[in-house]
Tab-separated table of C-alpha atoms in Angstrom:
chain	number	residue	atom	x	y	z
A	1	UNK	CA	0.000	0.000	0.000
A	2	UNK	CA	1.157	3.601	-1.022
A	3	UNK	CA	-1.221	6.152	-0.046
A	4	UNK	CA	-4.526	6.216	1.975
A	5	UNK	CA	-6.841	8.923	1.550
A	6	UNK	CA	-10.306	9.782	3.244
A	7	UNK	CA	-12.505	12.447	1.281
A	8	UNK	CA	-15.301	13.161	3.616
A	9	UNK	CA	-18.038	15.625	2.344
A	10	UNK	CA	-20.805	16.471	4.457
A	11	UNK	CA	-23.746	18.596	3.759
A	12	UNK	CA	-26.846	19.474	6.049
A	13	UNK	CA	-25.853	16.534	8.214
A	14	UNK	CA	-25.324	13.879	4.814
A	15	UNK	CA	-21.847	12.366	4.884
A	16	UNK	CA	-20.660	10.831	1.669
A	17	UNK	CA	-17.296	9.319	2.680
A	18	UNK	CA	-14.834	8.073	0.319
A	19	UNK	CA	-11.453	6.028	0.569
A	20	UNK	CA	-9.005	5.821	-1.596
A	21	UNK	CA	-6.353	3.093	-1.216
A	22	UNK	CA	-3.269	3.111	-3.807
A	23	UNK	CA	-1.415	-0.207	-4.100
A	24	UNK	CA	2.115	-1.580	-5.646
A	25	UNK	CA	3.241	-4.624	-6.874
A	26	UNK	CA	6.922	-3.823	-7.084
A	27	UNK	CA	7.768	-7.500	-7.803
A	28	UNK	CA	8.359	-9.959	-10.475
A	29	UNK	CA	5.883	-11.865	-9.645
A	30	UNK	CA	1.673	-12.044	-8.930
A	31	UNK	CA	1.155	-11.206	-5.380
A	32	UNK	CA	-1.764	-11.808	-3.202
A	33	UNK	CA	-2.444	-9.727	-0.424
A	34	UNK	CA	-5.754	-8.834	1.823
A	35	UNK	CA	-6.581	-5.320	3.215
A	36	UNK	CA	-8.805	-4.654	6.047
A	37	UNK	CA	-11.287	-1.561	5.665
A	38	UNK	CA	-13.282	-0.935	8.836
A	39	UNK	CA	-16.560	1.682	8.384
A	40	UNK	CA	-19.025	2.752	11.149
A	41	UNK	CA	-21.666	0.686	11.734
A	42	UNK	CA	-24.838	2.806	10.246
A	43	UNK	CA	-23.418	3.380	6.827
A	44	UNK	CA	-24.488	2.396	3.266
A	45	UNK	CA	-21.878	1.167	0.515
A	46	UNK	CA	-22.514	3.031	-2.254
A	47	UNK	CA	-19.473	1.970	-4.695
A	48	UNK	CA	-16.437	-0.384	-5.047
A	49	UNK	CA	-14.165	0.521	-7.717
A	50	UNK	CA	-10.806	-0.146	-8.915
A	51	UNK	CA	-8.712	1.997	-11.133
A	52	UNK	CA	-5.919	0.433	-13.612
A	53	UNK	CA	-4.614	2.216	-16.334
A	54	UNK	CA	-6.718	4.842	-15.849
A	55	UNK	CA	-9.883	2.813	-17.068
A	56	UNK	CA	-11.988	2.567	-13.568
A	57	UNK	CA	-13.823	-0.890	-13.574
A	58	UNK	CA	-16.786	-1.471	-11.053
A	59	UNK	CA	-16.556	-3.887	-8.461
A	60	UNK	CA	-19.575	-6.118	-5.422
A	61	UNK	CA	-19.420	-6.648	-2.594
A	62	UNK	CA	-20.712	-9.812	-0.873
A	63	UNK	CA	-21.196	-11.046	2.169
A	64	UNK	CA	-18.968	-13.196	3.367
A	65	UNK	CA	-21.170	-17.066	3.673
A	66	UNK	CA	-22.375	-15.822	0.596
A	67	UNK	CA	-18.832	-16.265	-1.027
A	68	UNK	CA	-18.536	-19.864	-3.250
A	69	UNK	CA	-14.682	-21.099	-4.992
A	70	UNK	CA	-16.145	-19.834	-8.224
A	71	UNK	CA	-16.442	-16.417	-7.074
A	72	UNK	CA	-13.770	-14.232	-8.592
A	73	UNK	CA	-14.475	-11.301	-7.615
A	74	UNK	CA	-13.665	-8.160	-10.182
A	75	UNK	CA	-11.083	-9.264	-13.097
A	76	UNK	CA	-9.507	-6.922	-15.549
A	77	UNK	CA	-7.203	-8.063	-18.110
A	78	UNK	CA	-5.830	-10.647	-15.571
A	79	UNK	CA	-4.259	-7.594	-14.040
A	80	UNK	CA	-6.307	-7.639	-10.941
A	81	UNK	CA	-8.700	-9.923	-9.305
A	82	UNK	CA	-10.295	-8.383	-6.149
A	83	UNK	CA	-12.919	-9.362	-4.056
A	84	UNK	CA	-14.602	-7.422	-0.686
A	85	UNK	CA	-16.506	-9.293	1.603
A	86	UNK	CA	-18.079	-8.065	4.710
A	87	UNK	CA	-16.955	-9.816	7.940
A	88	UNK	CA	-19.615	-10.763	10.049
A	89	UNK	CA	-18.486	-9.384	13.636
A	90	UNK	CA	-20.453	-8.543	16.469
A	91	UNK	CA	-19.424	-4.856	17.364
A	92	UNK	CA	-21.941	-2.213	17.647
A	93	UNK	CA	-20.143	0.278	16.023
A	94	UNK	CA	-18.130	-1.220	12.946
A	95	UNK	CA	-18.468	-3.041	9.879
A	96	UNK	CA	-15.529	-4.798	8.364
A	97	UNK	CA	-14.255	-5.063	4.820
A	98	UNK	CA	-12.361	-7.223	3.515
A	99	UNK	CA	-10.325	-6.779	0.176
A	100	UNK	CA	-9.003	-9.656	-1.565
A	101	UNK	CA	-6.368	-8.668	-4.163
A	102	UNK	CA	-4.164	-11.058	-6.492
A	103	UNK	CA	-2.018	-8.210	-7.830
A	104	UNK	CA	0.010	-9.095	-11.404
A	105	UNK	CA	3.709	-8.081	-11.257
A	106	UNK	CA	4.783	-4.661	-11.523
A	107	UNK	CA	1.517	-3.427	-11.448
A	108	UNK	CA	-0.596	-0.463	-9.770
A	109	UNK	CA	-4.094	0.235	-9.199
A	110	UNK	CA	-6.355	2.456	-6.816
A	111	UNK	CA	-9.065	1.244	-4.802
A	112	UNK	CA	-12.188	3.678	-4.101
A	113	UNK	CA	-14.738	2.674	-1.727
A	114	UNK	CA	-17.305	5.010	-0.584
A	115	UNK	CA	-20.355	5.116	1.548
A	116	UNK	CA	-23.600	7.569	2.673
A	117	UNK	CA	-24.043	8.581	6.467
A	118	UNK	CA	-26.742	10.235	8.099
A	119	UNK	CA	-25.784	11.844	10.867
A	120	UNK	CA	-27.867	11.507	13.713
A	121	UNK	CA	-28.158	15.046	16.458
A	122	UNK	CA	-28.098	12.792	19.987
A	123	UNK	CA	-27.184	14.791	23.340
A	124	UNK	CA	-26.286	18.069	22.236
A	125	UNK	CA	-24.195	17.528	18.887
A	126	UNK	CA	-24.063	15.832	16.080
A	127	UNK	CA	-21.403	13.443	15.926
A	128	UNK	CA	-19.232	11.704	12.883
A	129	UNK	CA	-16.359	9.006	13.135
A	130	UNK	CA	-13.643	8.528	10.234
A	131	UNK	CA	-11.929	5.187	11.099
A	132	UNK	CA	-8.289	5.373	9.598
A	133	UNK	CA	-6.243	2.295	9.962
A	134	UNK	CA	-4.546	1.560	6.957
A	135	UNK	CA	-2.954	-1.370	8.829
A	136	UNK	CA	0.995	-0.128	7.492
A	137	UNK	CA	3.273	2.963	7.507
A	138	UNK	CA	2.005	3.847	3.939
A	139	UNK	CA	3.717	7.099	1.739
A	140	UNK	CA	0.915	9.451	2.458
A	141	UNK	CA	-1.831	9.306	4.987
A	142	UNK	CA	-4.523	12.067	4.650
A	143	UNK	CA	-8.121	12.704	5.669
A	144	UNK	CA	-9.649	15.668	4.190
A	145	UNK	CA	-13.033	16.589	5.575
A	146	UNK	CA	-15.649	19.399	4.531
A	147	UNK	CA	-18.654	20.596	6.353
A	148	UNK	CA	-21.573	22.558	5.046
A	149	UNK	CA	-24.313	23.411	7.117
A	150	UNK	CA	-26.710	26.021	6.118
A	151	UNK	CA	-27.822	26.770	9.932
A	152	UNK	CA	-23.980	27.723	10.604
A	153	UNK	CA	-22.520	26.285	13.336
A	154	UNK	CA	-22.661	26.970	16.997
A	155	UNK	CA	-19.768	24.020	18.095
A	156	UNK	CA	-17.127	22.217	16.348
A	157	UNK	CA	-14.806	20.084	17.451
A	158	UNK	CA	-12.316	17.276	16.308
A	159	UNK	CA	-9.937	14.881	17.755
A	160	UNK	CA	-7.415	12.702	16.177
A	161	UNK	CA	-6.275	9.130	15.941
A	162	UNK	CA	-4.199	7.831	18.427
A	163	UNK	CA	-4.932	11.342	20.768
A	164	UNK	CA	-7.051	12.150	23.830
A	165	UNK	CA	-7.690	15.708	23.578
A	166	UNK	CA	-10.597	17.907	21.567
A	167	UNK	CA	-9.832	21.105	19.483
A	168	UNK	CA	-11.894	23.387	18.312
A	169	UNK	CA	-9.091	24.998	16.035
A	170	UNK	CA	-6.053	24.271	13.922
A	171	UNK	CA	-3.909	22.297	16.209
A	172	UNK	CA	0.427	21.150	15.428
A	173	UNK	CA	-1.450	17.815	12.955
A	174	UNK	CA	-4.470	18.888	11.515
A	175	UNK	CA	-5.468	22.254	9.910
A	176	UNK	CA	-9.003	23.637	10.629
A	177	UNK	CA	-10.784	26.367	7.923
A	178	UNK	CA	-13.681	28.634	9.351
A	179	UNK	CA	-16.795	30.378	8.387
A	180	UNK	CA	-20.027	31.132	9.613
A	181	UNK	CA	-21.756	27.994	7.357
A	182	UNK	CA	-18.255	25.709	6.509
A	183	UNK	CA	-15.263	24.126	7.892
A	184	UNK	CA	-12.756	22.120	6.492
A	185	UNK	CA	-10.401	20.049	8.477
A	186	UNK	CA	-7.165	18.954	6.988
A	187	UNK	CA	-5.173	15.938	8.630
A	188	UNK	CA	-1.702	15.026	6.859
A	189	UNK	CA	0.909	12.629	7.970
A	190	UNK	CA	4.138	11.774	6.126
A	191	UNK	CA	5.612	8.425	6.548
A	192	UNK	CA	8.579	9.995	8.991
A	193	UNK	CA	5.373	11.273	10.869
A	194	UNK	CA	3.563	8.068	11.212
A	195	UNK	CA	6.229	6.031	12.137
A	196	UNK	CA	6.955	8.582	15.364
A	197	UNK	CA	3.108	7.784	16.529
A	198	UNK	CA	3.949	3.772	15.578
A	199	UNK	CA	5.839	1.058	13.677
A	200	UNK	CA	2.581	-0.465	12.837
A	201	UNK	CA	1.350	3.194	11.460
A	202	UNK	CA	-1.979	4.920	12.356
A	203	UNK	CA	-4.853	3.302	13.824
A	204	UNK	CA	-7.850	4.833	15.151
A	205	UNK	CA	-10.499	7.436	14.707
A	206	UNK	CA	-10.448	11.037	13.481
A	207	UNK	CA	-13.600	12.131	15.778
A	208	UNK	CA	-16.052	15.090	14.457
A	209	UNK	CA	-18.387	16.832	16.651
A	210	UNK	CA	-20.670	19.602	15.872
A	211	UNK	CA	-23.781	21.772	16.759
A	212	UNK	CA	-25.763	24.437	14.518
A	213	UNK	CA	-27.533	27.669	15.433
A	214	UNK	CA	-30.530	26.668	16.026
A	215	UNK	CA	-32.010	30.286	15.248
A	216	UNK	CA	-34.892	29.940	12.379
A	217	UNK	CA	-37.883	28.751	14.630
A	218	UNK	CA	-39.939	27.205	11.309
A	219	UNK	CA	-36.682	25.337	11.042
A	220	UNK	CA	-35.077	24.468	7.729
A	221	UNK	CA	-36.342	23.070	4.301
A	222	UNK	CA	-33.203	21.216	1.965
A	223	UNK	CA	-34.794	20.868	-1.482
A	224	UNK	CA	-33.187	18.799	-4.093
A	225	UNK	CA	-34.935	17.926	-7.143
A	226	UNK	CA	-38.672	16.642	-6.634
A	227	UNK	CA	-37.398	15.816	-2.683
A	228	UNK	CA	-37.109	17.644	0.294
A	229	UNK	CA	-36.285	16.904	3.835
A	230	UNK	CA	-37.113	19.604	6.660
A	231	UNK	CA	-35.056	19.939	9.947
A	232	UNK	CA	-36.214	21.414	12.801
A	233	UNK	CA	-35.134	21.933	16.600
A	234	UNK	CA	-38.967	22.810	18.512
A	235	UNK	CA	-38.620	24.947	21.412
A	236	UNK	CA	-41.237	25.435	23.644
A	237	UNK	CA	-42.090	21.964	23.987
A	238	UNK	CA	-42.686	20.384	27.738
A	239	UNK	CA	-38.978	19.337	29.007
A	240	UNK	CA	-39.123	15.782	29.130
A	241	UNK	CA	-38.889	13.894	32.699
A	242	UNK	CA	-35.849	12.876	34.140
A	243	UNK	CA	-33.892	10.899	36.643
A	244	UNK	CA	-30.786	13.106	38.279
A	245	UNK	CA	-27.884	11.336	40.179
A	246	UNK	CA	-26.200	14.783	42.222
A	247	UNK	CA	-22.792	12.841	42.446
A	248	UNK	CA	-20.759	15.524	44.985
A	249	UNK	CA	-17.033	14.926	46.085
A	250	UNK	CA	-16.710	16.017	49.545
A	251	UNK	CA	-13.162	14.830	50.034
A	252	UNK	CA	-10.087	16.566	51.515
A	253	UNK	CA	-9.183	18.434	48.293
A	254	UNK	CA	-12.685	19.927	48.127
A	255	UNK	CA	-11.818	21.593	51.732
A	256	UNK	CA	-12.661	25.956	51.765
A	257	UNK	CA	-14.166	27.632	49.675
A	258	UNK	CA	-14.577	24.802	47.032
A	259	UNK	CA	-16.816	22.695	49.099
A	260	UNK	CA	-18.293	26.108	50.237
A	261	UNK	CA	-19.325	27.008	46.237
A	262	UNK	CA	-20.570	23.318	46.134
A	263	UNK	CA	-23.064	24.248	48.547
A	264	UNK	CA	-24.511	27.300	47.393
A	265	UNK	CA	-24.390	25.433	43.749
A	266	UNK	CA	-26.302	22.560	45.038
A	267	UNK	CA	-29.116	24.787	47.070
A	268	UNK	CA	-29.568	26.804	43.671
A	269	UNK	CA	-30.032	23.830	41.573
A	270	UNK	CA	-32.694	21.809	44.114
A	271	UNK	CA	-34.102	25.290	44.447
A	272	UNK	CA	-34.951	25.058	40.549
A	273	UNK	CA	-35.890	21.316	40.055
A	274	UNK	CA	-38.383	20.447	37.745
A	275	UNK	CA	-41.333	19.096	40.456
A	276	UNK	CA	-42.020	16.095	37.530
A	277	UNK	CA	-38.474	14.743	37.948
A	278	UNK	CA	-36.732	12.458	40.136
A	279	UNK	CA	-33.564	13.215	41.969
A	280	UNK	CA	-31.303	11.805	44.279
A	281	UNK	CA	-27.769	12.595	45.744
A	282	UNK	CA	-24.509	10.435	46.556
A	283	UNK	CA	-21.749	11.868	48.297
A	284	UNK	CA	-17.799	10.367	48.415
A	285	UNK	CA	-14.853	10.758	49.635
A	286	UNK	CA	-12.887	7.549	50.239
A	287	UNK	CA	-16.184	5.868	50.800
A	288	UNK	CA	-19.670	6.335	48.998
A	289	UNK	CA	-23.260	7.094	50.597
A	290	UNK	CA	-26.972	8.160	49.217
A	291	UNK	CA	-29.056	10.201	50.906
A	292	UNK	CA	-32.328	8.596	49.416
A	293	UNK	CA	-32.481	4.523	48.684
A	294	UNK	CA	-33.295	5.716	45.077
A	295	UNK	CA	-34.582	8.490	43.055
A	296	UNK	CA	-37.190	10.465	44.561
A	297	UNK	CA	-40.068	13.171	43.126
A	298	UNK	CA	-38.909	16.568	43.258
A	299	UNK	CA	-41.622	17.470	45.780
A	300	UNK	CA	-41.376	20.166	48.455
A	301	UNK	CA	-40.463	17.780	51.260
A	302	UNK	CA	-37.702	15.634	49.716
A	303	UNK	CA	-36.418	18.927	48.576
A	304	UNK	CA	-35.858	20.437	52.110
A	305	UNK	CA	-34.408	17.035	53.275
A	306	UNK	CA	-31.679	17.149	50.417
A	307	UNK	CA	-31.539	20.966	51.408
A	308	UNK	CA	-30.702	20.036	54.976
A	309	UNK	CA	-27.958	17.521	54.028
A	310	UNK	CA	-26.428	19.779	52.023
A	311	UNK	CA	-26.643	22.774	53.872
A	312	UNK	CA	-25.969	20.808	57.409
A	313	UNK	CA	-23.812	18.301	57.102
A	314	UNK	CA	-21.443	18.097	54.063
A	315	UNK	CA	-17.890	18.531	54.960
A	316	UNK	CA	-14.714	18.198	53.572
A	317	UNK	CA	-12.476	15.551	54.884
A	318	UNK	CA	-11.186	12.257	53.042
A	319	UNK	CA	-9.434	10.869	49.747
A	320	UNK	CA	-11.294	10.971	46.564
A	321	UNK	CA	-12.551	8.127	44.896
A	322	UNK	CA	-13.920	9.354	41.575
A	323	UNK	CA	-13.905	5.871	39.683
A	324	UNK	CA	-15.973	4.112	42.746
A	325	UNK	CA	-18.502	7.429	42.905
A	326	UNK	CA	-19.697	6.980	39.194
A	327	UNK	CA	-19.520	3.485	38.843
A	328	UNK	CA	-21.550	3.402	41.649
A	329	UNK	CA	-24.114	6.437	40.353
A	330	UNK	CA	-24.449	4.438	36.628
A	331	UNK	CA	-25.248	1.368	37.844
A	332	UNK	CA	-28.027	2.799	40.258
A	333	UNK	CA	-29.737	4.457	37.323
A	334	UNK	CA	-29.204	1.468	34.901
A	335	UNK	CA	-31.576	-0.546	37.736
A	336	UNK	CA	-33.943	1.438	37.582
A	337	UNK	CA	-37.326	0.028	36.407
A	338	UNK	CA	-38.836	2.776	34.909
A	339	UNK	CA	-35.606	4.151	32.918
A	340	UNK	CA	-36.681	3.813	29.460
A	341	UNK	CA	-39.302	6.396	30.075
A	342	UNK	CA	-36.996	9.177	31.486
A	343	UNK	CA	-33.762	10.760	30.635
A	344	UNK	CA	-31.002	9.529	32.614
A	345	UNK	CA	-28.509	12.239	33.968
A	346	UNK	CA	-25.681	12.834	36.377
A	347	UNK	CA	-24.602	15.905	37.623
A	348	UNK	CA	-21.013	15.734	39.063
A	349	UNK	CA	-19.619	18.560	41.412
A	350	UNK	CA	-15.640	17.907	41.897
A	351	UNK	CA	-12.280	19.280	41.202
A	352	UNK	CA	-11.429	16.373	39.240
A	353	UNK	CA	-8.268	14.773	40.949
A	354	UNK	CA	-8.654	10.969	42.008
A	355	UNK	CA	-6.681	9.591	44.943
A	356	UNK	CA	-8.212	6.627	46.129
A	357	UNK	CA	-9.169	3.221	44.108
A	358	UNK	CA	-8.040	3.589	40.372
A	359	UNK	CA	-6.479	6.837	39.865
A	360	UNK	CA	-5.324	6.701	36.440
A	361	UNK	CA	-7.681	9.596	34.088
A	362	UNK	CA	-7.559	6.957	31.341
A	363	UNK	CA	-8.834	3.963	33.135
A	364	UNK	CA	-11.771	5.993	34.647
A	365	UNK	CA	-12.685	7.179	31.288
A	366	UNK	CA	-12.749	3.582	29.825
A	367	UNK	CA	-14.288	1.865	33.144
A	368	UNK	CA	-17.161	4.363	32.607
A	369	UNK	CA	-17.549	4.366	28.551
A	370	UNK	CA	-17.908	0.370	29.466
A	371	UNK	CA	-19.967	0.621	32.125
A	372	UNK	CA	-22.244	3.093	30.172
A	373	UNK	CA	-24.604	1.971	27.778
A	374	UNK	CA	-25.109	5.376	26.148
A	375	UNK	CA	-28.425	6.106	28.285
A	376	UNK	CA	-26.542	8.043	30.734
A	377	UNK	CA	-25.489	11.572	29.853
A	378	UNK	CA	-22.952	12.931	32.419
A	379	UNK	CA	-22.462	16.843	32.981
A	380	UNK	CA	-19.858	18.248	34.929
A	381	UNK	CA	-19.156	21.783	37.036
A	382	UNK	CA	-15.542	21.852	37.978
A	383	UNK	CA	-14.306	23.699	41.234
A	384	UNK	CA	-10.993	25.517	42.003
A	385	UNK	CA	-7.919	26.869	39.739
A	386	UNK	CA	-6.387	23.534	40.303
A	387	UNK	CA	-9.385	21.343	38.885
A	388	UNK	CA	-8.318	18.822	36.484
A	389	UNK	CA	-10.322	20.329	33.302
A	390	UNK	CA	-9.076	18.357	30.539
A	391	UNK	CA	-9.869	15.011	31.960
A	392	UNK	CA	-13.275	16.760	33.212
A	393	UNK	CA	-14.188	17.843	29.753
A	394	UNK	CA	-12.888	14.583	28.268
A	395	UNK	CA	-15.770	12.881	30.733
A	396	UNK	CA	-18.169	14.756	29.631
A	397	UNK	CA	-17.531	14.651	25.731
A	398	UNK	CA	-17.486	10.913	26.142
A	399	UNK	CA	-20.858	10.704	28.084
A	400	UNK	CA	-22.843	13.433	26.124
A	401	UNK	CA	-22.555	15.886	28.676
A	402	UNK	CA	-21.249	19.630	28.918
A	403	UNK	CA	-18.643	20.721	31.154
A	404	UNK	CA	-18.403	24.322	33.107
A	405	UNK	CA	-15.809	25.580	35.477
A	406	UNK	CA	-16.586	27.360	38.654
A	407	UNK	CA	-13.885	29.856	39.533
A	408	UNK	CA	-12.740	30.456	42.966
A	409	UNK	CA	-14.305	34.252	43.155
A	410	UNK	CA	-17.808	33.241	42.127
């Protein structure tokens, strides 16, 4: 393999994705070789196609029990025979291709596989994934990826294979263009480039996630010949009912005037509960405790009673176990019977630094990505100059949630 591009073009939420794979045969002899192309799971294959010559010749896919010996797949000229089969695997969010190639010596030819998205708004963004694992240090790696959205855009963010970290502008690998209704986000590596990130090259995701001004109440119409699709965000709508896990660190670190603005920020929010949701609140330090068996109706009297805990008698004093505390909170809410018919949310008040249990940022991000089944939506206020926001905001991207510091003079 040579050179491994991704051409992503999205419009009004509409991905059409394509890859283009450029391979060698530098020997003497036929060579046959399989390539692994991995897509997101809700995608549709529009087009196989290989190029030789410059005469492009159409290719099928199959499924993989429905392959027989006497399938050969796409032949031209005895140059190429290629076949792609999907792998049946069970993972929620992939599909896997396979390409079969018997390459004749000293011979090139381009690959060019592309697919349709829809991108679905869930939480508060929309959300696309670009899986790039070419499987090999290859000459040039690139993933080019436009954006037109005719709302404009209120968010957008990216991260990149292999990386931990959001950015919302050009960053030392990728290049970001802006205006009000476009961005384009350019992502280049050179061989030298991907061989400092691995011997084995670059595998992973370049992650995409947006959000639009939602300012034209009628919403918007997208015509296109005799079809047209309309979009709309409603406002004004009753605010659907919810479960809310308060999940407040009271340890040691939290101590002055951080567990202080916890307090006041905890009286203002059960001061403004919606009375047709459920709440409850767990507290931890080194250890974990509820003040209510499970969630209760936002009605004057268990309002006062969380009022009086929090008011009365939550101190600061103890290591922090963060992993235990929301482990604990999304498994509570995951047992509860009635979930499916209200939003699931947790609200977690900390300054972000773990000291007791597992204290690593990345295991506590993937213990609760596993333990999460998407349901759960996580937001996050932040206390203190010294709160650990990156691994904060990293939570919250993760869970669908938003993230907001609290600074010391508030």
């Amino acid at each position: 393999m040579k050179n491994y591009f991704i051409n992503s073009f999205v419009q009004n939420h509409f991905a059409t994705v394509r890859y283009t794979i450029h391979v060698e045969n530098e020997h003497s002899e036929t060579v046959n070789s399989t390539f692994v192309l991995p897509i997101p799971k809700d995608t549709f294959i529009a087009n196989f196609s290989a190029i030789i010559d410059g005469v492009e010749y159409a290719g099928e896919m199959v499924l993989n029990e429905n392959i027989s010996t006497e399938d050969n797949g796409t032949n031209t000229q005895n140059a190429l025979t290629a076949q792609v089969r999907k792998r049946l695997i069970d993972d929620p969010k992939r599909n896997i291709f396979e390409i079969d190639l018997t390459l004749a010596a000293d011979k090139e030819t381009t690959f060019i596989v592309t697919y349709y998205e829809q991108l679905i708004r869930k939480g508060s963004h929309y959300k696309q994934r670009l899986i790039v694992e070419p499987g090999q240090l290859v000459d040039t790696l690139l993933v080019n990826a436009i954006f037109l959205e005719d709302q404009g855009f209120e968010t957008f963010s990216y991260m990149l294979p292999m990386a931990n970290d959001f950015h919302d502008a050009s960053s030392d690998l990728a290049s970001l263009l802006e205006t009000p209704t476009k961005r384009s986000l350019l992502y280049q590596l050179s061989r030298d480039q991907q061989l400092a990130a691995s011997n084995q090259g670059v595998a992973g995701e370049v992650i995409i996630t947006y959000d639009l001004n939602y300012t034209q109440g009628a919403g918007m119409v997208d015509v296109k010949d005799e079809y047209f699709v309309h979009y709309f965000t409603p406002s004004g709508l009753k605010p659907i009912d919810k479960n809310i896990l308060f999940v407040l660190d009271t340890s040691g670190s939290m101590a002055g005037i951080k567990i202080q603005q916890l307090r006041e920020s905890m009286l203002t929010i059960l001061d403004n509960l919606n009375p047709d949701d459920n709440f409850n609140i767990l507290r931890f330090e080194s250890n974990t405790s509820t003040l209510f068996d499970y969630p209760v109706e936002a009605n004057l009297t268990n309002i006062e009673e969380a009022m009086i805990l929090v008011r009365d008698t939550i101190k600061a004093g103890g290591g922090t176990a963060i992993n235990d505390a929301l482990l604990e909170a999304i498994i509570s809410l995951k047992a509860l019977p009635n979930k499916s018919r209200r939003a699931q949310l947790i609200f977690f008040l900390t300054d972000g630094g773990a000291t007791v249990g597992v204290t690593s940022r990345k295991k506590i991000l993937q213990n609760v990505k596993s333990e999460n089944d998407g349901s759960i939506s996580i937001y996050c206020l932040g206390f203190g100059i010294n709160s650990d926001d990156k691994f904060l905001k990293e939570l919250t991207k993760e869970n669908r949630g938003i993230y907001a510091k609290i600074p010391e003079d508030t």
